[in-house]
Coordinates of N, CA and C in Angstrom, one line a residue:
Chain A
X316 N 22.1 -5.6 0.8 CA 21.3 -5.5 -0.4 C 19.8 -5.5 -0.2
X317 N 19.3 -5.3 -1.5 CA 17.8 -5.1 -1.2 C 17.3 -6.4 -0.7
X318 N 15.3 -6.4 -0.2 CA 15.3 -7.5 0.7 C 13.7 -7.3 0.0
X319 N 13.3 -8.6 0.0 CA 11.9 -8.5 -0.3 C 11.3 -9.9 0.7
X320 N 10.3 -9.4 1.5 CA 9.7 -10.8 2.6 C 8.4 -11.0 1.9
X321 N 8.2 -12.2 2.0 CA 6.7 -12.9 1.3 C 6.2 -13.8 2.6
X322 N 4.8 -13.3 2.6 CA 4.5 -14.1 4.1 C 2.9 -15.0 3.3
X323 N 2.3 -16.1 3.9 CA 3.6 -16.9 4.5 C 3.9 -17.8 3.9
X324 N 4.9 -18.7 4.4 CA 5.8 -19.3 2.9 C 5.5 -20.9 2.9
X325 N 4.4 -21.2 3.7 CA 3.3 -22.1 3.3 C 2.1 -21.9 3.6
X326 N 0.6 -22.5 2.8 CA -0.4 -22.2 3.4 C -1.2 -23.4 2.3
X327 N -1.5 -24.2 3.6 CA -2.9 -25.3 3.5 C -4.4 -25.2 3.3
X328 N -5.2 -24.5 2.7 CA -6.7 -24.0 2.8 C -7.6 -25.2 2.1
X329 N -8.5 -24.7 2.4 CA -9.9 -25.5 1.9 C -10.6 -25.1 0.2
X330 N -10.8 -25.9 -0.1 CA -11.2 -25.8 -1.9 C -12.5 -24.7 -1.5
X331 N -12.2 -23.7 -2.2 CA -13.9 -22.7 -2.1 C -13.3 -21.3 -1.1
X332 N -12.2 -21.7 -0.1 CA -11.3 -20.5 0.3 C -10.7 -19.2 -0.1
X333 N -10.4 -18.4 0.8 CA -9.6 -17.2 0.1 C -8.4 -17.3 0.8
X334 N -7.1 -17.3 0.2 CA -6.0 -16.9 0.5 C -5.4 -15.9 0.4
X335 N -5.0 -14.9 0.9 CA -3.7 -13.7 1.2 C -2.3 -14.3 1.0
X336 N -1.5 -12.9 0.5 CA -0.3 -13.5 0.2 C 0.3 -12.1 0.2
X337 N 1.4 -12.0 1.4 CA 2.1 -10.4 1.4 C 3.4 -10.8 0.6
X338 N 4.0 -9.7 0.5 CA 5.1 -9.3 -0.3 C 5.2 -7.8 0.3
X339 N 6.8 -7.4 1.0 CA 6.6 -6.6 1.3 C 8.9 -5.9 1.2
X340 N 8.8 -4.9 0.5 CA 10.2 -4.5 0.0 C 10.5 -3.7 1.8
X341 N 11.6 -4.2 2.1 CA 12.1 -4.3 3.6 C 12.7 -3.1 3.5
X342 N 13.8 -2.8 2.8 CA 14.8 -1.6 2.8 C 14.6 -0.6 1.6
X343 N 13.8 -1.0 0.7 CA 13.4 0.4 0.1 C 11.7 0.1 -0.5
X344 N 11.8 1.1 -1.1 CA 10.5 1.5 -1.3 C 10.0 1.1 -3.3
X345 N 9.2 0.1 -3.4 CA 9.1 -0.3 -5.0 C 7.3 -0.1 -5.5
X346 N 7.5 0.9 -6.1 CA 6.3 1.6 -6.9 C 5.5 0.3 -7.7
X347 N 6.6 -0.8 -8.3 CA 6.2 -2.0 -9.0 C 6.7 -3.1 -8.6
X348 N 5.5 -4.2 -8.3 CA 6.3 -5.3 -7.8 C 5.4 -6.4 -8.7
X349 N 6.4 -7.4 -9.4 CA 5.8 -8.6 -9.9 C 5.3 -10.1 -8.9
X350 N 4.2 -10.7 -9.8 CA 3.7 -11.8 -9.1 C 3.8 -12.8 -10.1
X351 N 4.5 -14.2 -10.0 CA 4.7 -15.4 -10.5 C 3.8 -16.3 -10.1
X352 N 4.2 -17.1 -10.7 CA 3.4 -18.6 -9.9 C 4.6 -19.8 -11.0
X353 N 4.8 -20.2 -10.0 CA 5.8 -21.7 -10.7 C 5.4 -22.6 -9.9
X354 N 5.2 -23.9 -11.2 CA 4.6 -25.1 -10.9 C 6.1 -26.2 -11.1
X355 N 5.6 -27.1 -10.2 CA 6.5 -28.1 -10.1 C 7.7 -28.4 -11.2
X356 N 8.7 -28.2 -11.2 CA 9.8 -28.1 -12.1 C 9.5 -27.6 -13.4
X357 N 9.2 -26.6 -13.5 CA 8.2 -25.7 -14.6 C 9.6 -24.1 -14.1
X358 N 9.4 -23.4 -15.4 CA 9.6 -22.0 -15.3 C 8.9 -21.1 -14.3
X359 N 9.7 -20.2 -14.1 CA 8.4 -18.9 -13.4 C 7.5 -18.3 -14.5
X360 N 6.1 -18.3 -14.4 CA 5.2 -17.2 -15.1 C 4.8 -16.6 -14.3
X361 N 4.8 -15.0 -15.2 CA 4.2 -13.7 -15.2 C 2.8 -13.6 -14.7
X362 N 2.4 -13.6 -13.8 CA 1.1 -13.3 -13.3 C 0.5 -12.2 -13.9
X363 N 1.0 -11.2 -13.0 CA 0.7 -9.3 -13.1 C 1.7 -8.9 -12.7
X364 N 1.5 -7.2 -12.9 CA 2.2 -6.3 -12.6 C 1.5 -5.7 -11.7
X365 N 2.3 -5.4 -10.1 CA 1.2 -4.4 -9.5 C 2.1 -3.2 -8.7
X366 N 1.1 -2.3 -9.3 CA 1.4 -1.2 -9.2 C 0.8 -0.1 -8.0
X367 N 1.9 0.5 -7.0 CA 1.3 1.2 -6.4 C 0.6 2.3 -6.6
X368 N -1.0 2.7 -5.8 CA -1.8 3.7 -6.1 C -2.7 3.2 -7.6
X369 N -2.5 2.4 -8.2 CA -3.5 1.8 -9.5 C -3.7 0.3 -9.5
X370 N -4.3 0.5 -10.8 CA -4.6 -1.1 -10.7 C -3.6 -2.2 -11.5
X371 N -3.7 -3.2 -10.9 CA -2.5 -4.1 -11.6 C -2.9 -4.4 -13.2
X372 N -1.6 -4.6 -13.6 CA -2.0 -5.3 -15.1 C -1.9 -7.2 -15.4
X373 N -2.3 -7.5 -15.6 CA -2.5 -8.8 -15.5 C -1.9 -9.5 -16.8
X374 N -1.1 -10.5 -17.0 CA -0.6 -11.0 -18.3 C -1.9 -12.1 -18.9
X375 N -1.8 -12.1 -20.2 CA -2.8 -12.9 -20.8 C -3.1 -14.0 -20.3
X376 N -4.4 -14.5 -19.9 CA -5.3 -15.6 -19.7 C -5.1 -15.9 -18.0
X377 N -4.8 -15.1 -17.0 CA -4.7 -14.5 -16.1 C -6.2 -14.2 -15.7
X378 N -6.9 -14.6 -14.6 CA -8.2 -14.2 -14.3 C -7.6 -13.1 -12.9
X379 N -8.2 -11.8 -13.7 CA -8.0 -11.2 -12.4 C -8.9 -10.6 -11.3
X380 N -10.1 -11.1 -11.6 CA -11.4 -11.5 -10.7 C -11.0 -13.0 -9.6
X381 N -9.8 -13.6 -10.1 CA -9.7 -14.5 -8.5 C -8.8 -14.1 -8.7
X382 N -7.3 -13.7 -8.9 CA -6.5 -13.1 -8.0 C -6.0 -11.5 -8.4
X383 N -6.8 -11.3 -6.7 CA -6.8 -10.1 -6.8 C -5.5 -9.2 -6.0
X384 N -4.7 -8.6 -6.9 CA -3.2 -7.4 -6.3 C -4.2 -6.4 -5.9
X385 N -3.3 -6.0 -4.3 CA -3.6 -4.7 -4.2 C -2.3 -4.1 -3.6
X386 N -1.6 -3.2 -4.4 CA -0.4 -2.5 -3.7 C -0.8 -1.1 -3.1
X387 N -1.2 -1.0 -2.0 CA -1.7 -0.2 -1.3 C -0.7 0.9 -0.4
X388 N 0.9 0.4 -0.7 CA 1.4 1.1 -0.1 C 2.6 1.4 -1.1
X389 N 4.1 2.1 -0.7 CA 5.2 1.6 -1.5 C 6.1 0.6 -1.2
X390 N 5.1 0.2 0.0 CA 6.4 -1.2 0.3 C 5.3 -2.4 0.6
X391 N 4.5 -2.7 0.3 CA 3.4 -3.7 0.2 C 2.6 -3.8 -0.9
X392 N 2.5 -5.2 -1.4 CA 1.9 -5.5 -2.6 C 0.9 -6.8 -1.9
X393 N -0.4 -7.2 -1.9 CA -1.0 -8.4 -1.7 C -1.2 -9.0 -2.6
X394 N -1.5 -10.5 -3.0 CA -2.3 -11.1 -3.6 C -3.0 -11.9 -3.4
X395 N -4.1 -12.1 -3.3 CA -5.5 -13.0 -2.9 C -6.1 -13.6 -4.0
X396 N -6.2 -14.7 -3.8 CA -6.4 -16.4 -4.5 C -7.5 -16.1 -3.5
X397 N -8.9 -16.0 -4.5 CA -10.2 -16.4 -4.4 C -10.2 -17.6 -5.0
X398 N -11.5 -17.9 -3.5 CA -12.1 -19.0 -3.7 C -11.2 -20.3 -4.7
X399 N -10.0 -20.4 -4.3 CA -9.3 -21.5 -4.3 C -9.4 -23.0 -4.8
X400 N -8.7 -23.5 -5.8 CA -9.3 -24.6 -6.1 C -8.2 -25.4 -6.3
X401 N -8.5 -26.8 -6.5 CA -6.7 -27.4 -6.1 C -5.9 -26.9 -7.4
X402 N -6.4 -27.0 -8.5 CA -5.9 -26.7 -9.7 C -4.6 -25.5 -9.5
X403 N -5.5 -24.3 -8.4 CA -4.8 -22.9 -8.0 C -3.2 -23.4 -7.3
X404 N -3.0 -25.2 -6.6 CA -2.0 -25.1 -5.8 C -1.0 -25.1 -6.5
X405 N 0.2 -24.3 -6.4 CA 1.7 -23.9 -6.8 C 2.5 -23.3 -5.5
X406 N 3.5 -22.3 -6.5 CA 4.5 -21.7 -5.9 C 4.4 -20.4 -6.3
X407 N 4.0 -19.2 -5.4 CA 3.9 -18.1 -5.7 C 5.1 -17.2 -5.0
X408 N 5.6 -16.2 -6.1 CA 6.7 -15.6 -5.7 C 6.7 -14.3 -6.1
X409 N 6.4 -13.5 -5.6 CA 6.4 -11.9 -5.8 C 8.2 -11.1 -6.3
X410 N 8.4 -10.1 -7.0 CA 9.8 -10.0 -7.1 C 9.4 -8.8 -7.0
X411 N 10.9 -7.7 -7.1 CA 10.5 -6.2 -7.1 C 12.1 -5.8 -7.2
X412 N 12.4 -4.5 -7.8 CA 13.4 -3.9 -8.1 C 14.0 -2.6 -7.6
X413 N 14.7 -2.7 -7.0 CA 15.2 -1.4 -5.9 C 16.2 -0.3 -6.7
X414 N 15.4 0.8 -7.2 CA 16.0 1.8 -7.5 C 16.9 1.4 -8.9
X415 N 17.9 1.8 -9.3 CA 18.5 1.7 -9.8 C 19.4 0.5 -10.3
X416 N 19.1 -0.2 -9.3 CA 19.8 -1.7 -9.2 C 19.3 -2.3 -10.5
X417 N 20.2 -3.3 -11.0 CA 20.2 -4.2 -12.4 C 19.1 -5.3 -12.0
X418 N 19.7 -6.2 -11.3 CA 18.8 -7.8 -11.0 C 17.3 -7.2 -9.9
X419 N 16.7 -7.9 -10.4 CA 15.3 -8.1 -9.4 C 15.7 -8.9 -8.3
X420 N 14.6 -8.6 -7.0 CA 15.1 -8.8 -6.0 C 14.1 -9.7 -5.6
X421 N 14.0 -11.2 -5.3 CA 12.5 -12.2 -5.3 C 12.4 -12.4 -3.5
X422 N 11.1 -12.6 -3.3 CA 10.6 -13.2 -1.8 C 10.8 -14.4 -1.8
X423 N 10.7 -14.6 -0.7 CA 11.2 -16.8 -0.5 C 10.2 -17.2 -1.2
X424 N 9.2 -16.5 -1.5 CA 8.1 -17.5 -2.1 C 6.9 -18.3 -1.2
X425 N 5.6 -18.7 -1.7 CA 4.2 -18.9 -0.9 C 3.6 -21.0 -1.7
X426 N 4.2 -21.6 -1.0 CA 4.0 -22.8 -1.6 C 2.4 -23.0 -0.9
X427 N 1.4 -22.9 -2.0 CA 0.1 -23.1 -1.3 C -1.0 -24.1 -1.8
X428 N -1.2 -25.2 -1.3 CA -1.7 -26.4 -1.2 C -3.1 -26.1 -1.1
X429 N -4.1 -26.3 -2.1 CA -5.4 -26.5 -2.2 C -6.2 -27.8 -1.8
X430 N -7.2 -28.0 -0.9 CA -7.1 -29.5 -0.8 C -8.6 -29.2 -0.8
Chain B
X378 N 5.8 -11.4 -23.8 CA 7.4 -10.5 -23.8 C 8.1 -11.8 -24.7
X379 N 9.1 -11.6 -25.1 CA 9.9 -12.2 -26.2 C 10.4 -14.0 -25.2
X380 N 10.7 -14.4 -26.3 CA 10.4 -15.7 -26.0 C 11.9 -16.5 -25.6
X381 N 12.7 -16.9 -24.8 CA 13.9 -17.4 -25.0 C 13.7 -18.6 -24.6
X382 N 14.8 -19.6 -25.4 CA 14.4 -20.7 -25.1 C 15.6 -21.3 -24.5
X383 N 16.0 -21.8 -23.5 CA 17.2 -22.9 -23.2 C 16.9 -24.4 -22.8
X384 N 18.2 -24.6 -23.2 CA 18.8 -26.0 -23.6 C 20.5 -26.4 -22.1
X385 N 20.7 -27.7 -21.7 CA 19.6 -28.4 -21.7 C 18.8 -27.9 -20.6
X386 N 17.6 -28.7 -20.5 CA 16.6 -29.2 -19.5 C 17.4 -29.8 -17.9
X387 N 17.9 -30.6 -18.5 CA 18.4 -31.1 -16.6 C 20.6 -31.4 -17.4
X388 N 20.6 -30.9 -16.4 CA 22.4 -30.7 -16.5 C 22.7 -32.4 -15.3
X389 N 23.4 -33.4 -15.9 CA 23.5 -34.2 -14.3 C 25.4 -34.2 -14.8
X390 N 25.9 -33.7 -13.6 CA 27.4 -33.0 -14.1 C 27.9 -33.9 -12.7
X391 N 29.5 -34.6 -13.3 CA 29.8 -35.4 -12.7 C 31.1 -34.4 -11.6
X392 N 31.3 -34.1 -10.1 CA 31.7 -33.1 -9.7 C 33.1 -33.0 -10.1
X393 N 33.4 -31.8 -10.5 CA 34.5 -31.6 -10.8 C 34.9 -31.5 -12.4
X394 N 33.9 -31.6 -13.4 CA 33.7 -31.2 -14.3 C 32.9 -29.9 -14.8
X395 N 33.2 -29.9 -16.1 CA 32.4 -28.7 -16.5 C 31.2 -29.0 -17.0
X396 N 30.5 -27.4 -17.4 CA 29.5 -27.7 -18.0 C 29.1 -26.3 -18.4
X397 N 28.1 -26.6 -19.6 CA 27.5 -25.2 -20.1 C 25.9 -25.3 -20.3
X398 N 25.2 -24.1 -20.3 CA 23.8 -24.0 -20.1 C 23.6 -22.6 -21.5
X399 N 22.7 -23.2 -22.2 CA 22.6 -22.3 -23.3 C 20.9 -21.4 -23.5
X400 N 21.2 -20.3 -23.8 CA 19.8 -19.7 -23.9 C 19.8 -18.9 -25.1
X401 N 18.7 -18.8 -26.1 CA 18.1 -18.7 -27.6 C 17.3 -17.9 -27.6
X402 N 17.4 -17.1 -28.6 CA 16.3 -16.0 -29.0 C 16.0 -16.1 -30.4
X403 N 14.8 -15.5 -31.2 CA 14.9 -15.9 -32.1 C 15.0 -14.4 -32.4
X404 N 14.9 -13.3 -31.8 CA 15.0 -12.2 -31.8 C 16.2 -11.1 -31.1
X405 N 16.6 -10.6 -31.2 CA 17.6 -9.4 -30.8 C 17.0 -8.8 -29.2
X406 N 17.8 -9.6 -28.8 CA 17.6 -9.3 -26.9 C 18.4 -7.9 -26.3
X407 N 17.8 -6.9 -26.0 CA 18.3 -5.7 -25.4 C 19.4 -5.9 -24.3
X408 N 19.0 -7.3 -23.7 CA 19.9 -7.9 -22.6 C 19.8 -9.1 -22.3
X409 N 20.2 -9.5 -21.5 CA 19.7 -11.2 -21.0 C 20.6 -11.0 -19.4
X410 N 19.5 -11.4 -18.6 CA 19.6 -12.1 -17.0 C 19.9 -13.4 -16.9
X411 N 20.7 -13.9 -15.9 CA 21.0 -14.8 -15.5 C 20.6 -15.4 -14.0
X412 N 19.6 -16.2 -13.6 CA 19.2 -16.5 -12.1 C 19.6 -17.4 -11.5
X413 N 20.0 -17.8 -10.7 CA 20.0 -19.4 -9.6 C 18.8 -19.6 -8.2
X414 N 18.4 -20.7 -9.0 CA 17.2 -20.9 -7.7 C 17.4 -22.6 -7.3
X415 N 17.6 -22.4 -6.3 CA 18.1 -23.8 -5.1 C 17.3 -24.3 -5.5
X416 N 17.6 -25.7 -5.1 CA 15.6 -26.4 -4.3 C 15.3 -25.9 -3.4
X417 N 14.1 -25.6 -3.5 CA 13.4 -25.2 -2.4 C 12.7 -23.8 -1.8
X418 N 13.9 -23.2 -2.8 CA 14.5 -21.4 -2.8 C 13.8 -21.2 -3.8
X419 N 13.9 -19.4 -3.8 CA 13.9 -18.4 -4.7 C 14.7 -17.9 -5.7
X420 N 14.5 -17.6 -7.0 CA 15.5 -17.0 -7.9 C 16.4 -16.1 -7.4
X421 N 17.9 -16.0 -7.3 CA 18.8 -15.2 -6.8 C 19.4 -14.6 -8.4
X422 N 19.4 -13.2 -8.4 CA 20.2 -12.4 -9.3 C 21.4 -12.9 -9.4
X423 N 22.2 -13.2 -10.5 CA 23.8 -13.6 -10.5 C 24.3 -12.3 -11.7
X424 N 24.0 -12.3 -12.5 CA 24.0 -11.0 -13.7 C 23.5 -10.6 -14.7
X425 N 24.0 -9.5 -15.2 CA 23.1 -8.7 -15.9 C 24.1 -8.9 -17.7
X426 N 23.9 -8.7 -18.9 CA 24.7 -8.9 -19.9 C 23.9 -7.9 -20.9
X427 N 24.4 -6.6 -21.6 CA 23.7 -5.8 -22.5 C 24.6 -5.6 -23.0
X428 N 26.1 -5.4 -23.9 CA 26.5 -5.5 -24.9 C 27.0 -6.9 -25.5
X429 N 26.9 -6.5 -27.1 CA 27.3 -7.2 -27.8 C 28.5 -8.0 -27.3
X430 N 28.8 -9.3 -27.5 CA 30.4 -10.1 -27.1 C 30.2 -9.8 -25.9
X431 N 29.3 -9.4 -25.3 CA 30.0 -9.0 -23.6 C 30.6 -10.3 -23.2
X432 N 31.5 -10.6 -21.9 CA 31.7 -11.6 -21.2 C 31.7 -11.3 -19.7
X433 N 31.5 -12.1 -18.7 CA 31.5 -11.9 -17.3 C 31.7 -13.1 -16.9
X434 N 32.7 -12.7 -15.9 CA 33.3 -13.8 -15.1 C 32.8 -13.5 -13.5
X435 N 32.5 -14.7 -12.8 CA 32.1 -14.6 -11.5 C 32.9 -15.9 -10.8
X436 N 34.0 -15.8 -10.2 CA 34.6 -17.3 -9.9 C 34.6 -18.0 -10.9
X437 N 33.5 -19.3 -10.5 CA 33.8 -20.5 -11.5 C 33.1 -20.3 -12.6
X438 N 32.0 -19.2 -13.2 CA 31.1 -19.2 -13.7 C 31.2 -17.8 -14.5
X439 N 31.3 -18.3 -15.8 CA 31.6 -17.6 -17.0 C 30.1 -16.9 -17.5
X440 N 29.9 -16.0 -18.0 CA 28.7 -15.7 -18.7 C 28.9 -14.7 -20.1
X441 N 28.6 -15.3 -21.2 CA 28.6 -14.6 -22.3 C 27.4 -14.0 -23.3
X442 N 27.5 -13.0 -23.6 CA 26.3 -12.6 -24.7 C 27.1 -13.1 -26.1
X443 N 26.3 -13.2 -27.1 CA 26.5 -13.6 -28.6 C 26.7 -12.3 -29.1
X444 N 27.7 -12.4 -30.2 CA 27.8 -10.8 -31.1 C 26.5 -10.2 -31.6
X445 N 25.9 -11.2 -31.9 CA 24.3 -11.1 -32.4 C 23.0 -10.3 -31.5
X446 N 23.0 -10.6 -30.8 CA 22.6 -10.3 -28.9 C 21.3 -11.5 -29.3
X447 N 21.5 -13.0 -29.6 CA 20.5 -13.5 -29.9 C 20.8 -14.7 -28.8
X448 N 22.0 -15.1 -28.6 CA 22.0 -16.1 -27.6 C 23.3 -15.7 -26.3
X449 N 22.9 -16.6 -25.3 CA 23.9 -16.5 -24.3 C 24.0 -17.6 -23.5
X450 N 25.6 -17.6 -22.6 CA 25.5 -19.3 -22.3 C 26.3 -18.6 -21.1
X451 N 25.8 -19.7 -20.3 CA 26.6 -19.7 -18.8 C 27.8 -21.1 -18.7
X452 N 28.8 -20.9 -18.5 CA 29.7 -22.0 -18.6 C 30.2 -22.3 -17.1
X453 N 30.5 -23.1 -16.2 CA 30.6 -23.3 -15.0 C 31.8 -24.1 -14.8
X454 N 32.7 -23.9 -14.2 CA 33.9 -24.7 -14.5 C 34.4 -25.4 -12.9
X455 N 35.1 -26.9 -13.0 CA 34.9 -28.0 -12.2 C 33.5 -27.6 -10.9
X456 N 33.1 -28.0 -11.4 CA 31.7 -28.3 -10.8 C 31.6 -28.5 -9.2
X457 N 31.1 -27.9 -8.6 CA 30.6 -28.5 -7.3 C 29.1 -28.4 -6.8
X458 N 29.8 -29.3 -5.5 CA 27.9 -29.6 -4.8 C 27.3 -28.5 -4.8
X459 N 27.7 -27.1 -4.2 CA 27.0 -25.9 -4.2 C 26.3 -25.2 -5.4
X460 N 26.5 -26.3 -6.5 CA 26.0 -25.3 -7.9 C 25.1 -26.3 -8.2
X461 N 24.4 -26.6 -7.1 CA 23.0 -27.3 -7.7 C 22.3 -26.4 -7.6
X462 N 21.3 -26.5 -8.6 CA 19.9 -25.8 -8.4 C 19.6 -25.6 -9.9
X463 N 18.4 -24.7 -10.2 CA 18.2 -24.5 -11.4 C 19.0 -23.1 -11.9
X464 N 18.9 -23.2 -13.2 CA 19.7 -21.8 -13.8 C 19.1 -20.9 -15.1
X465 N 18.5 -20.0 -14.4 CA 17.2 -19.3 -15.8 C 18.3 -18.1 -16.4
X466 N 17.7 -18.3 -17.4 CA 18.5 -17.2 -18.2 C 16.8 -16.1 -18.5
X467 N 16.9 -14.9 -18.2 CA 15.4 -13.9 -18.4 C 16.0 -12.6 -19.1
X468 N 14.5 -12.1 -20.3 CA 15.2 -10.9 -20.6 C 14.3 -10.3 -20.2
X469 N 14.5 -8.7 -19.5 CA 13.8 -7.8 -19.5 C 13.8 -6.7 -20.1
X470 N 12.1 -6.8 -20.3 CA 11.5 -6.0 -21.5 C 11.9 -4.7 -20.9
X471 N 11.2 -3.8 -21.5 CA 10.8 -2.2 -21.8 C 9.9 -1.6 -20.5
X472 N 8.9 -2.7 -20.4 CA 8.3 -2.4 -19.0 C 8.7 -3.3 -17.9
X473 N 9.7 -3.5 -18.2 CA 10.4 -4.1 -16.5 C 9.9 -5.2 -16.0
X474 N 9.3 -6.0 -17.2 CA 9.3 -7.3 -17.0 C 10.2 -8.4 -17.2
X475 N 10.2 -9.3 -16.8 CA 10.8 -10.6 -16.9 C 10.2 -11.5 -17.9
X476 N 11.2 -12.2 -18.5 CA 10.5 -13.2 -19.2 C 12.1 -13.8 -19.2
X477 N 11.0 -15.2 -18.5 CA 12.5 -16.4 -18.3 C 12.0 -17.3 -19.3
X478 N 13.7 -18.2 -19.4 CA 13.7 -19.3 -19.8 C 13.3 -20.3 -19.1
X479 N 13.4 -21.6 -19.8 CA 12.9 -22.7 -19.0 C 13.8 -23.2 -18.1
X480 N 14.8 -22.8 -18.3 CA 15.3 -23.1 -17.1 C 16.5 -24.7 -17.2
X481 N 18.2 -24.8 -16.5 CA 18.5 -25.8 -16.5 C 18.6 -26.1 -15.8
X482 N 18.1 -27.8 -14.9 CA 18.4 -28.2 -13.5 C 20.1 -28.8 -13.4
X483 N 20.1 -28.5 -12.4 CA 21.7 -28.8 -12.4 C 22.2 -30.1 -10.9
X484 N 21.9 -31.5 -11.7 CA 22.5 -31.7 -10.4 C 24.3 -32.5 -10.7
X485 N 24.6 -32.8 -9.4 CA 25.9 -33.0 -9.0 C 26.1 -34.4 -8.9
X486 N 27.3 -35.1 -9.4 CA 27.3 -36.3 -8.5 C 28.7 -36.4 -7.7
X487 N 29.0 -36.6 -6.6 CA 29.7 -36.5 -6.1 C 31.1 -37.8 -6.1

């Protein structure tokens, strides 16, 4: 089945840092891939949508001046957590949908610790 | 994206019994997803539900849409350790978004 890797699936930074965060569709190729963020026993929310060759769309109250998608390929999607603040620490999980298939396909996910 | 609500919050299911997990719309859902995410884990796809009365069986785990297409419930039958985790029910919109519920935690007692 389809496969989506999220690297890396912890990261400890300094308050005022920049974080990176891959997402990358293993066995096929996804033009759209979504970004979450779920907080401790909380639902997943909708970050953005990011889209390859354009720019992401971002869901309401979403600053997309600190995190910035860039899908630069069809099997890579980034997202970077500017300048980081503890508030920013969660669980980030990129998902993406292979062709035809019904269910979305999620990365392990990026537990990232702001200190 | 449209709003679904489920009930309950935390499932504590004694093993080997049943249980059901319910999800709410207040609106006419095109479909409804069903997810399982471990501790620790990621959301895993379990199914997909778009007609009316639909029903789906997976092993121990029932899933039904409402004639209405306004609610759906996952029913789990004698319970085990492996069906811990949480259990989102999500519908996806028009542009191929998700929009989950809150989700039930499910734990076990053995």
């Amino acid at each position: 089945g389809a496969v989506v890797s999220q690297h890396p699936s912890r990261v400890i930074c300094k308050s005022g840092t920049s974080v990176k965060i891959e997402c990358r569709s293993l066995d096929f190729q996804a033009t759209t891939m979504f970004w979450y963020r779920q907080f401790p026993k909380q639902s997943l929310m909708l970050m953005a949508t990011s889209n390859e060759g354009s720019k992401a769309t971002y869901e309401q109250g979403v600053e997309k001046d600190k995190f910035l998608i860039n899908h630069a390929s069809l099997t890579l999607s980034t997202l970077t957590v500017t300048s980081a603040h503890p508030e920013d620490s969660s669980f980030y999980i990129c998902s993406a949908r292979e062709g035809v298939a019904v269910g979305y396909t999620f990365g392990s996910g990026t537990r990232l610790t702001v200190v | 994206g449209q709003q679904v609500m489920q009930i309950p919050q935390y499932q504590h299911v004694q093993e080997g019994e049943d249980f059901t997990t319910y999800c709410n719309s207040s609106t006419t859902l095109s479909n409804i997803q069903w997810y399982k995410q471990r501790p620790g884990g990621h959301p895993v796809f379990l199914i997909q539900l778009v007609k009316s009365g639909e029903v789906k069986k997976q092993k121990r785990l029932t899933f039904q849409f409402g004639e209405a297409k306004k609610n759906s419930s996952l029913h789990i039958t004698a319970t085990q350790t492996t069906d811990v985790g949480t259990y989102f029910c999500a519908q996806s919109s028009n542009d191929y978004k998700l929009s989950f519920g809150a989700g039930t935690t499910v734990t076990v007692r053995a």
